[in-house]
Amino acid sequence: MDFIEMPIYTLERKQEILRPRSEVFEFFSEPFNLERITPAFLRFSILNKPPVVLCAGSRLEYRLALFGVRFQWKTLIEEWKPEESFVDVQLSGPYKLWRHTHTFRELSSDRTLMIDRVEYGLPGGAFAKPAHALFVAPMLRRIFDHRARTIEQLLNSARRPIDSITSTHSVAS
């Protein structure tokens, strides 16, 4: 049997946010804000019961639909550096590998550069490369484009206190 090496793909996005780094990090430290910045077509919901406090070792469980198929996804917060960065890795879900690094760089007292770097690999052996080109890469671009627009609306357009931006949430059943 031939061994097929799994290609590792990388998606990187940068976005300037017109808020202090502490406020931006606080927004992304609230897991239920992920529901707010994820496109509706994914039917994304966090299954953990609130409150959820993120730190190294925290585990999160989600439910979502991908290409019409419902499934659960579990992640682990592998690294946690308050106001600087955090890393979530997939424990179980649709990818063979998923490692998402969130980095927050202070540009000035009221400007933050947020960097998302996702390293991922797909199951499927020989079918993984065509599936990536035809479906996965365009879908991830669509998801992260939506995220960027929503973050722009929530954090850049609305210059209100972050407390009023942080979501009130309900737990999906």
Coordinates of N, CA, C and O in Angstrom, one line a residue:
M1 N 0.8 -1.2 0.0 CA 0.0 0.0 0.0 C 0.9 1.2 0.0 O 1.8 1.4 0.8
D2 N 0.6 2.2 -0.9 CA 1.4 3.4 -1.0 C 1.0 4.4 0.1 O -0.2 4.5 0.4
F3 N 2.0 5.0 0.7 CA 1.7 6.0 1.7 C 1.5 7.4 1.0 O 2.3 7.8 0.2
I4 N 0.4 8.0 1.3 CA 0.1 9.3 0.7 C 0.3 10.3 1.8 O -0.4 10.3 2.8
E5 N 1.2 11.2 1.6 CA 1.5 12.3 2.6 C 0.4 13.3 2.5 O -0.1 13.7 1.5
M6 N 0.0 13.7 3.7 CA -1.1 14.7 3.9 C -0.6 16.1 3.6 O 0.3 16.5 4.4
P7 N -1.1 16.8 2.6 CA -0.6 18.1 2.5 C -1.2 19.0 3.6 O -2.3 18.8 4.1
I8 N -0.4 19.9 4.1 CA -0.8 20.9 5.1 C -1.0 22.2 4.4 O -0.1 22.7 3.7
Y9 N -2.2 22.7 4.5 CA -2.6 24.0 3.9 C -2.6 25.1 5.0 O -2.7 24.8 6.2
T10 N -2.4 26.3 4.5 CA -2.4 27.5 5.5 C -3.3 28.6 4.9 O -3.2 28.9 3.8
L11 N -4.1 29.1 5.8 CA -4.9 30.3 5.6 C -4.4 31.3 6.6 O -4.4 31.1 7.8
E12 N -4.1 32.5 6.1 CA -3.7 33.6 7.0 C -4.4 34.8 6.6 O -4.5 35.2 5.4
R13 N -5.0 35.5 7.6 CA -5.7 36.7 7.4 C -5.2 37.7 8.5 O -5.0 37.4 9.6
K14 N -5.2 39.0 8.1 CA -4.8 40.1 9.0 C -5.9 41.1 8.9 O -6.4 41.4 7.8
Q15 N -6.2 41.7 10.1 CA -7.2 42.7 10.1 C -6.9 43.8 11.2 O -6.6 43.4 12.3
E16 N -6.9 45.0 10.8 CA -6.7 46.1 11.7 C -8.0 46.4 12.4 O -9.0 46.6 11.7
I17 N -8.0 46.5 13.7 CA -9.2 46.8 14.5 C -8.9 48.1 15.3 O -7.9 48.2 16.0
L18 N -9.8 49.0 15.2 CA -9.7 50.3 15.8 C -10.1 50.3 17.3 O -11.0 51.0 17.7
R19 N -9.4 49.5 18.0 CA -9.7 49.3 19.5 C -8.4 48.9 20.1 O -7.5 48.3 19.5
P20 N -8.3 49.2 21.4 CA -7.1 48.8 22.2 C -7.0 47.2 22.2 O -8.0 46.5 22.2
R21 N -5.8 46.7 22.2 CA -5.6 45.3 22.2 C -6.3 44.6 23.3 O -6.9 43.5 23.1
S22 N -6.4 45.2 24.5 CA -7.1 44.5 25.6 C -8.5 44.3 25.3 O -9.1 43.3 25.6
E23 N -9.2 45.3 24.6 CA -10.6 45.1 24.3 C -10.8 44.1 23.2 O -11.8 43.3 23.2
V24 N -9.9 44.0 22.2 CA -10.0 43.1 21.1 C -9.8 41.7 21.7 O -10.6 40.7 21.4
F25 N -8.8 41.5 22.5 CA -8.6 40.2 23.1 C -9.8 39.8 24.0 O -10.2 38.6 24.0
E26 N -10.3 40.7 24.7 CA -11.5 40.4 25.6 C -12.7 39.9 24.7 O -13.4 38.9 25.0
F27 N -12.9 40.5 23.6 CA -14.0 40.1 22.7 C -13.8 38.7 22.2 O -14.7 37.8 22.2
F28 N -12.5 38.3 21.8 CA -12.2 37.0 21.3 C -12.1 36.0 22.4 O -12.1 34.8 22.2
S29 N -12.0 36.4 23.7 CA -11.9 35.5 24.8 C -13.3 35.0 25.2 O -13.4 34.1 26.0
E30 N -14.3 35.6 24.7 CA -15.7 35.2 24.9 C -16.1 34.2 23.8 O -16.4 34.7 22.7
P31 N -16.1 32.9 24.1 CA -16.4 31.9 23.0 C -17.7 32.2 22.3 O -17.8 31.9 21.1
F32 N -18.7 32.7 23.0 CA -20.0 32.8 22.3 C -20.0 33.9 21.3 O -20.9 34.0 20.4
N33 N -19.0 34.8 21.3 CA -18.8 35.7 20.2 C -18.5 35.1 18.9 O -18.7 35.6 17.8
L34 N -17.9 33.8 18.9 CA -17.7 33.1 17.7 C -19.0 32.8 17.0 O -19.0 32.8 15.7
E35 N -20.1 32.6 17.7 CA -21.4 32.4 17.0 C -21.7 33.6 16.2 O -22.3 33.5 15.2
R36 N -21.4 34.8 16.8 CA -21.8 36.0 16.1 C -21.0 36.3 14.9 O -21.5 37.0 14.0
I37 N -19.8 35.8 14.8 CA -18.9 36.2 13.6 C -18.9 35.0 12.6 O -18.2 35.1 11.6
T38 N -19.6 33.9 12.8 CA -19.6 32.8 11.9 C -20.8 32.9 11.0 O -21.9 33.2 11.5
P39 N -20.7 32.7 9.7 CA -21.8 32.8 8.8 C -23.0 31.9 9.2 O -22.8 30.7 9.6
A40 N -24.2 32.4 8.9 CA -25.4 31.6 9.3 C -25.5 30.3 8.6 O -26.1 29.4 9.1
F41 N -25.0 30.2 7.3 CA -25.1 29.0 6.6 C -24.5 27.8 7.3 O -24.8 26.6 7.0
L42 N -23.6 28.0 8.2 CA -22.9 26.9 8.9 C -23.8 26.4 10.1 O -23.4 25.4 10.6
R43 N -24.8 27.1 10.5 CA -25.7 26.7 11.6 C -24.9 26.4 12.8 O -25.1 25.4 13.5
F44 N -23.9 27.3 13.1 CA -22.9 27.1 14.2 C -23.5 27.4 15.5 O -24.1 28.4 15.7
S45 N -23.2 26.5 16.5 CA -23.6 26.8 17.9 C -22.6 26.1 18.8 O -22.1 25.0 18.5
I46 N -22.4 26.8 19.9 CA -21.5 26.2 21.0 C -22.4 25.4 21.9 O -23.4 25.9 22.3
L47 N -21.9 24.2 22.2 CA -22.7 23.3 23.1 C -22.3 23.4 24.5 O -23.1 23.0 25.4
N48 N -21.2 24.0 24.9 CA -20.8 24.2 26.3 C -21.8 25.1 27.0 O -22.3 26.0 26.4
K49 N -22.1 24.8 28.2 CA -23.0 25.7 29.0 C -22.2 26.9 29.5 O -21.1 26.7 30.0
P50 N -22.8 28.1 29.4 CA -22.1 29.3 30.0 C -22.1 29.2 31.5 O -23.0 28.6 32.1
P51 N -21.2 29.9 32.1 CA -20.1 30.7 31.5 C -19.0 29.7 31.1 O -18.7 28.7 31.7
V52 N -18.3 30.1 30.0 CA -17.1 29.4 29.6 C -15.9 30.3 29.7 O -15.9 31.4 29.1
V53 N -15.0 29.9 30.5 CA -13.8 30.7 30.6 C -12.6 30.1 29.9 O -12.3 28.9 30.1
L54 N -12.0 30.8 28.9 CA -11.0 30.3 28.1 C -9.6 30.4 28.8 O -9.3 31.4 29.4
C55 N -8.8 29.4 28.8 CA -7.5 29.3 29.2 C -6.8 28.1 28.6 O -7.5 27.3 28.0
A56 N -5.5 27.9 28.8 CA -4.9 26.7 28.3 C -5.5 25.5 28.9 O -5.7 25.5 30.1
G57 N -5.9 24.6 28.1 CA -6.6 23.4 28.5 C -8.1 23.4 28.4 O -8.7 22.4 28.6
S58 N -8.7 24.6 28.1 CA -10.1 24.6 27.9 C -10.5 23.8 26.7 O -9.8 23.8 25.7
R59 N -11.7 23.2 26.8 CA -12.2 22.4 25.7 C -13.6 23.0 25.3 O -14.4 23.3 26.2
L60 N -13.8 23.1 24.0 CA -15.0 23.7 23.5 C -15.6 22.6 22.6 O -14.9 21.9 21.8
E61 N -17.0 22.6 22.6 CA -17.7 21.7 21.7 C -18.7 22.5 20.9 O -19.4 23.3 21.5
Y62 N -18.7 22.3 19.6 CA -19.6 23.0 18.7 C -20.5 22.0 17.9 O -20.1 20.9 17.7
R63 N -21.6 22.5 17.4 CA -22.4 21.8 16.4 C -22.5 22.8 15.2 O -22.7 24.0 15.3
L64 N -22.3 22.2 14.0 CA -22.4 23.0 12.8 C -22.8 22.1 11.6 O -22.8 20.8 11.8
A65 N -23.1 22.7 10.5 CA -23.4 22.0 9.3 C -22.4 22.4 8.2 O -22.1 23.6 8.0
L66 N -21.8 21.4 7.5 CA -20.8 21.7 6.5 C -21.3 20.9 5.3 O -21.5 19.7 5.3
F67 N -21.6 21.7 4.2 CA -22.1 21.1 3.0 C -23.4 20.3 3.3 O -23.6 19.3 2.7
G68 N -24.2 20.9 4.2 CA -25.5 20.3 4.6 C -25.4 19.1 5.5 O -26.5 18.6 5.9
V69 N -24.2 18.7 5.9 CA -24.1 17.6 6.9 C -23.8 18.1 8.3 O -22.9 18.9 8.5
R70 N -24.7 17.8 9.2 CA -24.5 18.2 10.6 C -23.5 17.3 11.3 O -23.4 16.1 11.1
F71 N -22.6 18.0 12.2 CA -21.7 17.2 12.9 C -21.2 18.0 14.1 O -21.5 19.2 14.2
Q72 N -20.5 17.4 15.0 CA -19.9 18.1 16.1 C -18.4 18.3 15.9 O -17.8 17.5 15.3
W73 N -17.9 19.3 16.6 CA -16.5 19.6 16.4 C -16.0 19.9 17.9 O -16.6 20.7 18.6
K74 N -14.9 19.3 18.3 CA -14.3 19.6 19.6 C -12.9 20.2 19.4 O -12.1 19.7 18.6
T75 N -12.7 21.2 20.2 CA -11.4 21.9 20.2 C -10.8 22.0 21.6 O -11.5 22.0 22.6
L76 N -9.5 22.2 21.6 CA -8.7 22.4 22.8 C -8.0 23.7 22.7 O -7.4 23.9 21.6
I77 N -8.0 24.5 23.7 CA -7.2 25.7 23.7 C -5.8 25.2 24.2 O -5.6 24.9 25.3
E78 N -4.9 25.1 23.2 CA -3.6 24.5 23.4 C -2.6 25.5 24.1 O -1.8 25.2 24.9
E79 N -2.7 26.8 23.7 CA -1.9 27.8 24.2 C -2.7 29.0 24.5 O -3.7 29.3 23.8
W80 N -2.4 29.8 25.6 CA -3.1 30.9 26.0 C -2.2 32.0 26.6 O -1.6 31.7 27.6
K81 N -2.0 33.1 25.9 CA -1.1 34.2 26.3 C -2.0 35.4 26.3 O -2.2 36.0 25.3
P82 N -2.6 35.8 27.5 CA -3.5 36.9 27.6 C -3.0 38.2 26.9 O -1.9 38.6 27.0
E83 N -3.9 38.7 26.1 CA -3.8 39.9 25.3 C -2.8 39.7 24.1 O -2.6 40.7 23.4
E84 N -2.1 38.6 24.0 CA -1.2 38.4 22.9 C -1.6 37.4 21.9 O -1.6 37.7 20.7
S85 N -2.0 36.2 22.4 CA -2.4 35.1 21.4 C -3.0 34.0 22.1 O -3.0 33.8 23.3
F86 N -3.7 33.1 21.3 CA -4.1 31.8 21.8 C -4.2 30.9 20.6 O -4.3 31.3 19.4
V87 N -4.2 29.6 20.8 CA -4.2 28.6 19.8 C -5.2 27.6 20.1 O -5.3 27.1 21.3
D88 N -6.1 27.3 19.2 CA -7.1 26.2 19.3 C -6.8 25.1 18.3 O -6.4 25.4 17.2
V89 N -6.8 23.9 18.8 CA -6.6 22.7 17.9 C -7.8 21.8 17.9 O -8.5 21.7 18.9
Q90 N -8.1 21.2 16.8 CA -9.2 20.3 16.7 C -8.9 19.0 17.4 O -7.8 18.4 17.1
L91 N -9.7 18.5 18.3 CA -9.6 17.2 18.9 C -10.4 16.2 18.0 O -10.0 15.1 17.9
S92 N -11.6 16.6 17.6 CA -12.4 15.8 16.6 C -13.2 16.7 15.8 O -13.7 17.8 16.3
G93 N -13.4 16.3 14.6 CA -14.1 17.2 13.6 C -13.8 16.8 12.2 O -13.3 15.7 11.9
P94 N -14.1 17.7 11.3 CA -14.0 17.4 9.8 C -12.6 17.3 9.2 O -12.4 16.8 8.2
Y95 N -11.7 17.9 9.9 CA -10.3 18.0 9.4 C -9.4 16.9 10.0 O -9.7 16.4 11.1
K96 N -8.4 16.6 9.2 CA -7.4 15.6 9.8 C -6.5 16.4 10.7 O -6.0 15.9 11.7
L97 N -6.3 17.7 10.4 CA -5.5 18.6 11.2 C -6.2 20.0 11.2 O -6.6 20.4 10.1
W98 N -6.3 20.6 12.3 CA -6.8 22.0 12.4 C -6.0 22.7 13.6 O -6.2 22.3 14.7
R99 N -5.3 23.7 13.3 CA -4.5 24.4 14.3 C -4.7 25.9 13.9 O -4.2 26.4 12.9
H100 N -5.5 26.6 14.8 CA -5.8 28.0 14.5 C -5.1 28.9 15.6 O -5.4 28.8 16.7
T101 N -4.2 29.7 15.1 CA -3.5 30.7 16.0 C -4.1 32.0 15.8 O -4.1 32.5 14.7
H102 N -4.5 32.6 16.9 CA -5.0 34.0 16.9 C -4.0 34.9 17.6 O -3.6 34.6 18.7
T103 N -3.5 35.9 16.9 CA -2.5 36.8 17.4 C -3.0 38.2 17.4 O -3.6 38.6 16.5
F104 N -2.6 38.9 18.5 CA -3.1 40.3 18.6 C -1.9 41.2 18.9 O -1.2 41.1 19.9
R105 N -1.6 42.1 17.9 CA -0.4 43.0 18.0 C -0.9 44.4 18.2 O -1.7 44.9 17.5
E106 N -0.4 45.1 19.2 CA -0.7 46.5 19.5 C 0.0 47.3 18.5 O 1.2 47.3 18.4
L107 N -0.8 48.1 17.7 CA -0.2 49.0 16.7 C -0.1 50.4 17.3 O 0.9 51.1 17.0
S108 N -1.0 50.7 18.2 CA -1.0 52.0 19.0 C -1.9 51.8 20.1 O -2.5 50.7 20.3
S109 N -2.1 52.8 20.9 CA -3.0 52.6 22.1 C -4.4 52.3 21.8 O -5.2 51.7 22.6
D110 N -4.9 52.6 20.5 CA -6.2 52.3 20.1 C -6.4 51.6 18.8 O -7.4 51.7 18.1
R111 N -5.3 50.9 18.4 CA -5.3 50.1 17.2 C -4.6 48.8 17.4 O -3.5 48.7 17.9
T112 N -5.3 47.7 16.9 CA -4.7 46.4 17.1 C -4.7 45.6 15.7 O -5.7 45.7 15.0
L113 N -3.7 44.9 15.5 CA -3.6 44.1 14.3 C -3.9 42.6 14.8 O -3.2 42.1 15.7
M114 N -5.0 42.1 14.3 CA -5.4 40.7 14.6 C -4.9 39.9 13.4 O -5.2 40.2 12.2
I115 N -4.2 38.8 13.7 CA -3.8 37.8 12.7 C -4.4 36.5 13.0 O -4.2 35.9 14.1
D116 N -5.1 35.9 12.0 CA -5.6 34.5 12.1 C -4.7 33.7 11.2 O -4.5 34.0 10.0
R117 N -4.1 32.6 11.7 CA -3.3 31.7 10.9 C -3.9 30.3 11.2 O -3.8 29.8 12.3
V118 N -4.4 29.7 10.2 CA -5.0 28.3 10.3 C -4.1 27.4 9.4 O -3.9 27.6 8.3
E119 N -3.6 26.3 10.1 CA -2.9 25.3 9.4 C -3.9 24.1 9.5 O -4.4 23.7 10.5
Y120 N -4.1 23.5 8.3 CA -5.1 22.4 8.3 C -4.8 21.4 7.2 O -4.1 21.6 6.3
G121 N -5.2 20.2 7.5 CA -5.1 19.0 6.6 C -6.4 18.3 6.5 O -7.2 18.4 7.4
L122 N -6.6 17.7 5.3 CA -7.9 17.0 5.0 C -7.8 15.5 5.0 O -6.7 15.0 4.6
P123 N -8.8 14.9 5.4 CA -8.9 13.4 5.2 C -9.2 13.1 3.8 O -9.5 14.0 3.0
G124 N -9.1 11.9 3.4 CA -9.6 11.5 2.0 C -8.5 11.1 1.1 O -8.7 10.8 -0.1
G125 N -7.2 11.0 1.6 CA -6.2 10.5 0.7 C -6.0 11.2 -0.6 O -5.9 12.4 -0.6
A126 N -6.1 10.5 -1.7 CA -6.0 11.1 -3.0 C -7.0 12.1 -3.4 O -6.9 12.9 -4.3
F127 N -8.2 12.0 -2.7 CA -9.3 12.9 -3.0 C -9.2 14.2 -2.3 O -9.9 15.2 -2.6
A128 N -8.2 14.3 -1.3 CA -8.1 15.5 -0.5 C -7.7 16.8 -1.4 O -8.3 17.8 -1.2
K129 N -6.7 16.6 -2.3 CA -6.3 17.8 -3.1 C -7.4 18.3 -3.9 O -7.6 19.5 -3.9
P130 N -8.1 17.5 -4.7 CA -9.2 18.1 -5.5 C -10.3 18.6 -4.6 O -10.9 19.7 -4.9
A131 N -10.6 18.0 -3.5 CA -11.7 18.5 -2.6 C -11.3 19.8 -2.0 O -12.1 20.7 -1.9
H132 N -10.0 20.0 -1.7 CA -9.5 21.3 -1.2 C -9.7 22.4 -2.2 O -10.2 23.4 -1.9
A133 N -9.3 22.1 -3.5 CA -9.3 23.1 -4.5 C -10.8 23.5 -4.9 O -11.1 24.7 -5.0
L134 N -11.6 22.5 -4.9 CA -13.0 22.7 -5.4 C -14.0 23.2 -4.3 O -14.9 24.0 -4.5
F135 N -13.8 22.7 -3.1 CA -14.7 23.0 -2.0 C -14.2 23.7 -0.8 O -14.7 24.7 -0.3
V136 N -13.1 23.1 -0.2 CA -12.7 23.5 1.1 C -12.0 24.9 1.1 O -12.4 25.8 1.9
A137 N -11.1 25.2 0.2 CA -10.4 26.5 0.2 C -11.5 27.6 -0.1 O -11.5 28.6 0.6
P138 N -12.4 27.4 -1.1 CA -13.3 28.5 -1.3 C -14.3 28.7 -0.1 O -14.6 29.8 0.2
M139 N -14.6 27.6 0.5 CA -15.5 27.7 1.7 C -14.8 28.5 2.8 O -15.4 29.3 3.5
L140 N -13.6 28.1 3.1 CA -12.8 28.8 4.2 C -12.6 30.3 3.9 O -12.7 31.1 4.8
R141 N -12.4 30.6 2.6 CA -12.3 32.0 2.2 C -13.6 32.7 2.5 O -13.6 33.8 3.0
R142 N -14.7 32.1 2.1 CA -16.0 32.7 2.4 C -16.3 32.9 3.9 O -16.8 33.9 4.3
I143 N -15.9 31.9 4.7 CA -16.1 32.0 6.1 C -15.3 33.2 6.7 O -15.8 34.0 7.5
F144 N -14.0 33.2 6.3 CA -13.1 34.3 6.9 C -13.4 35.6 6.3 O -13.2 36.6 7.0
D145 N -13.9 35.7 5.1 CA -14.4 37.0 4.5 C -15.6 37.5 5.4 O -15.7 38.7 5.7
H146 N -16.5 36.6 5.7 CA -17.7 37.0 6.5 C -17.2 37.4 7.9 O -17.7 38.4 8.4
R147 N -16.3 36.7 8.5 CA -15.7 37.1 9.8 C -15.2 38.5 9.8 O -15.4 39.3 10.6
A148 N -14.4 38.8 8.7 CA -13.7 40.1 8.6 C -14.8 41.2 8.5 O -14.7 42.2 9.2
R149 N -15.8 41.0 7.7 CA -16.9 42.0 7.6 C -17.6 42.2 8.9 O -18.0 43.3 9.3
T150 N -17.9 41.1 9.6 CA -18.7 41.2 10.8 C -17.8 41.8 11.9 O -18.3 42.7 12.7
I151 N -16.6 41.5 12.0 CA -15.7 42.1 13.0 C -15.6 43.6 12.7 O -15.6 44.5 13.6
E152 N -15.5 44.0 11.4 CA -15.5 45.4 11.0 C -16.7 46.1 11.5 O -16.7 47.2 12.1
Q153 N -17.9 45.5 11.3 CA -19.2 46.1 11.8 C -19.2 46.2 13.3 O -19.7 47.2 13.8
L154 N -18.9 45.1 14.0 CA -19.0 45.1 15.4 C -18.0 45.9 16.2 O -18.3 46.6 17.1
L155 N -16.7 45.9 15.7 CA -15.7 46.5 16.5 C -15.2 47.8 15.9 O -14.7 48.7 16.7
N156 N -15.2 48.0 14.6 CA -14.7 49.2 14.0 C -15.7 50.3 13.8 O -15.5 51.4 14.1
S157 N -16.9 49.8 13.3 CA -18.0 50.8 13.1 C -18.6 51.3 14.3 O -18.9 52.5 14.4
A158 N -18.8 50.5 15.3 CA -19.5 50.8 16.5 C -18.5 51.2 17.6 O -17.9 50.3 18.1
R159 N -18.3 52.4 17.8 CA -17.3 52.9 18.8 C -18.0 53.0 20.2 O -17.8 53.9 21.0
R160 N -18.8 51.9 20.5 CA -19.4 51.9 21.9 C -18.5 51.0 22.7 O -17.7 50.2 22.2
P161 N -18.8 51.0 24.0 CA -18.0 50.2 24.9 C -18.1 48.7 24.6 O -19.1 48.2 24.1
I162 N -17.0 48.0 24.8 CA -17.0 46.6 24.4 C -18.0 45.8 25.2 O -18.5 44.8 24.7
D163 N -18.4 46.2 26.4 CA -19.4 45.5 27.2 C -20.7 45.4 26.4 O -21.4 44.4 26.5
S164 N -21.0 46.4 25.7 CA -22.3 46.4 24.9 C -22.2 45.6 23.6 O -23.2 45.2 23.0
I165 N -21.0 45.2 23.3 CA -20.7 44.4 22.1 C -20.7 42.9 22.4 O -21.2 42.1 21.7
T166 N -20.2 42.6 23.6 CA -20.1 41.2 24.0 C -21.5 40.6 24.0 O -22.4 41.2 24.5
S167 N -21.6 39.4 23.5 CA -22.9 38.8 23.3 C -23.5 38.3 24.5 O -22.9 38.0 25.5
T168 N -24.9 38.3 24.5 CA -25.6 37.5 25.4 C -25.9 36.3 24.6 O -26.1 36.3 23.4
H169 N -25.9 35.2 25.2 CA -25.9 33.9 24.5 C -26.9 32.9 25.1 O -27.3 33.0 26.2
S170 N -27.3 32.0 24.2 CA -28.1 30.9 24.6 C -27.4 29.6 24.2 O -26.7 29.6 23.3
V171 N -27.7 28.6 24.9 CA -27.1 27.3 24.6 C -28.0 26.5 23.7 O -29.1 26.4 23.9
A172 N -27.4 26.0 22.6 CA -28.1 25.2 21.7 C -28.4 23.9 22.3 O -27.7 23.3 23.1
S173 N -29.6 23.3 22.0 CA -29.9 22.0 22.5 C -29.8 21.0 21.4 O -29.6 21.2 20.3

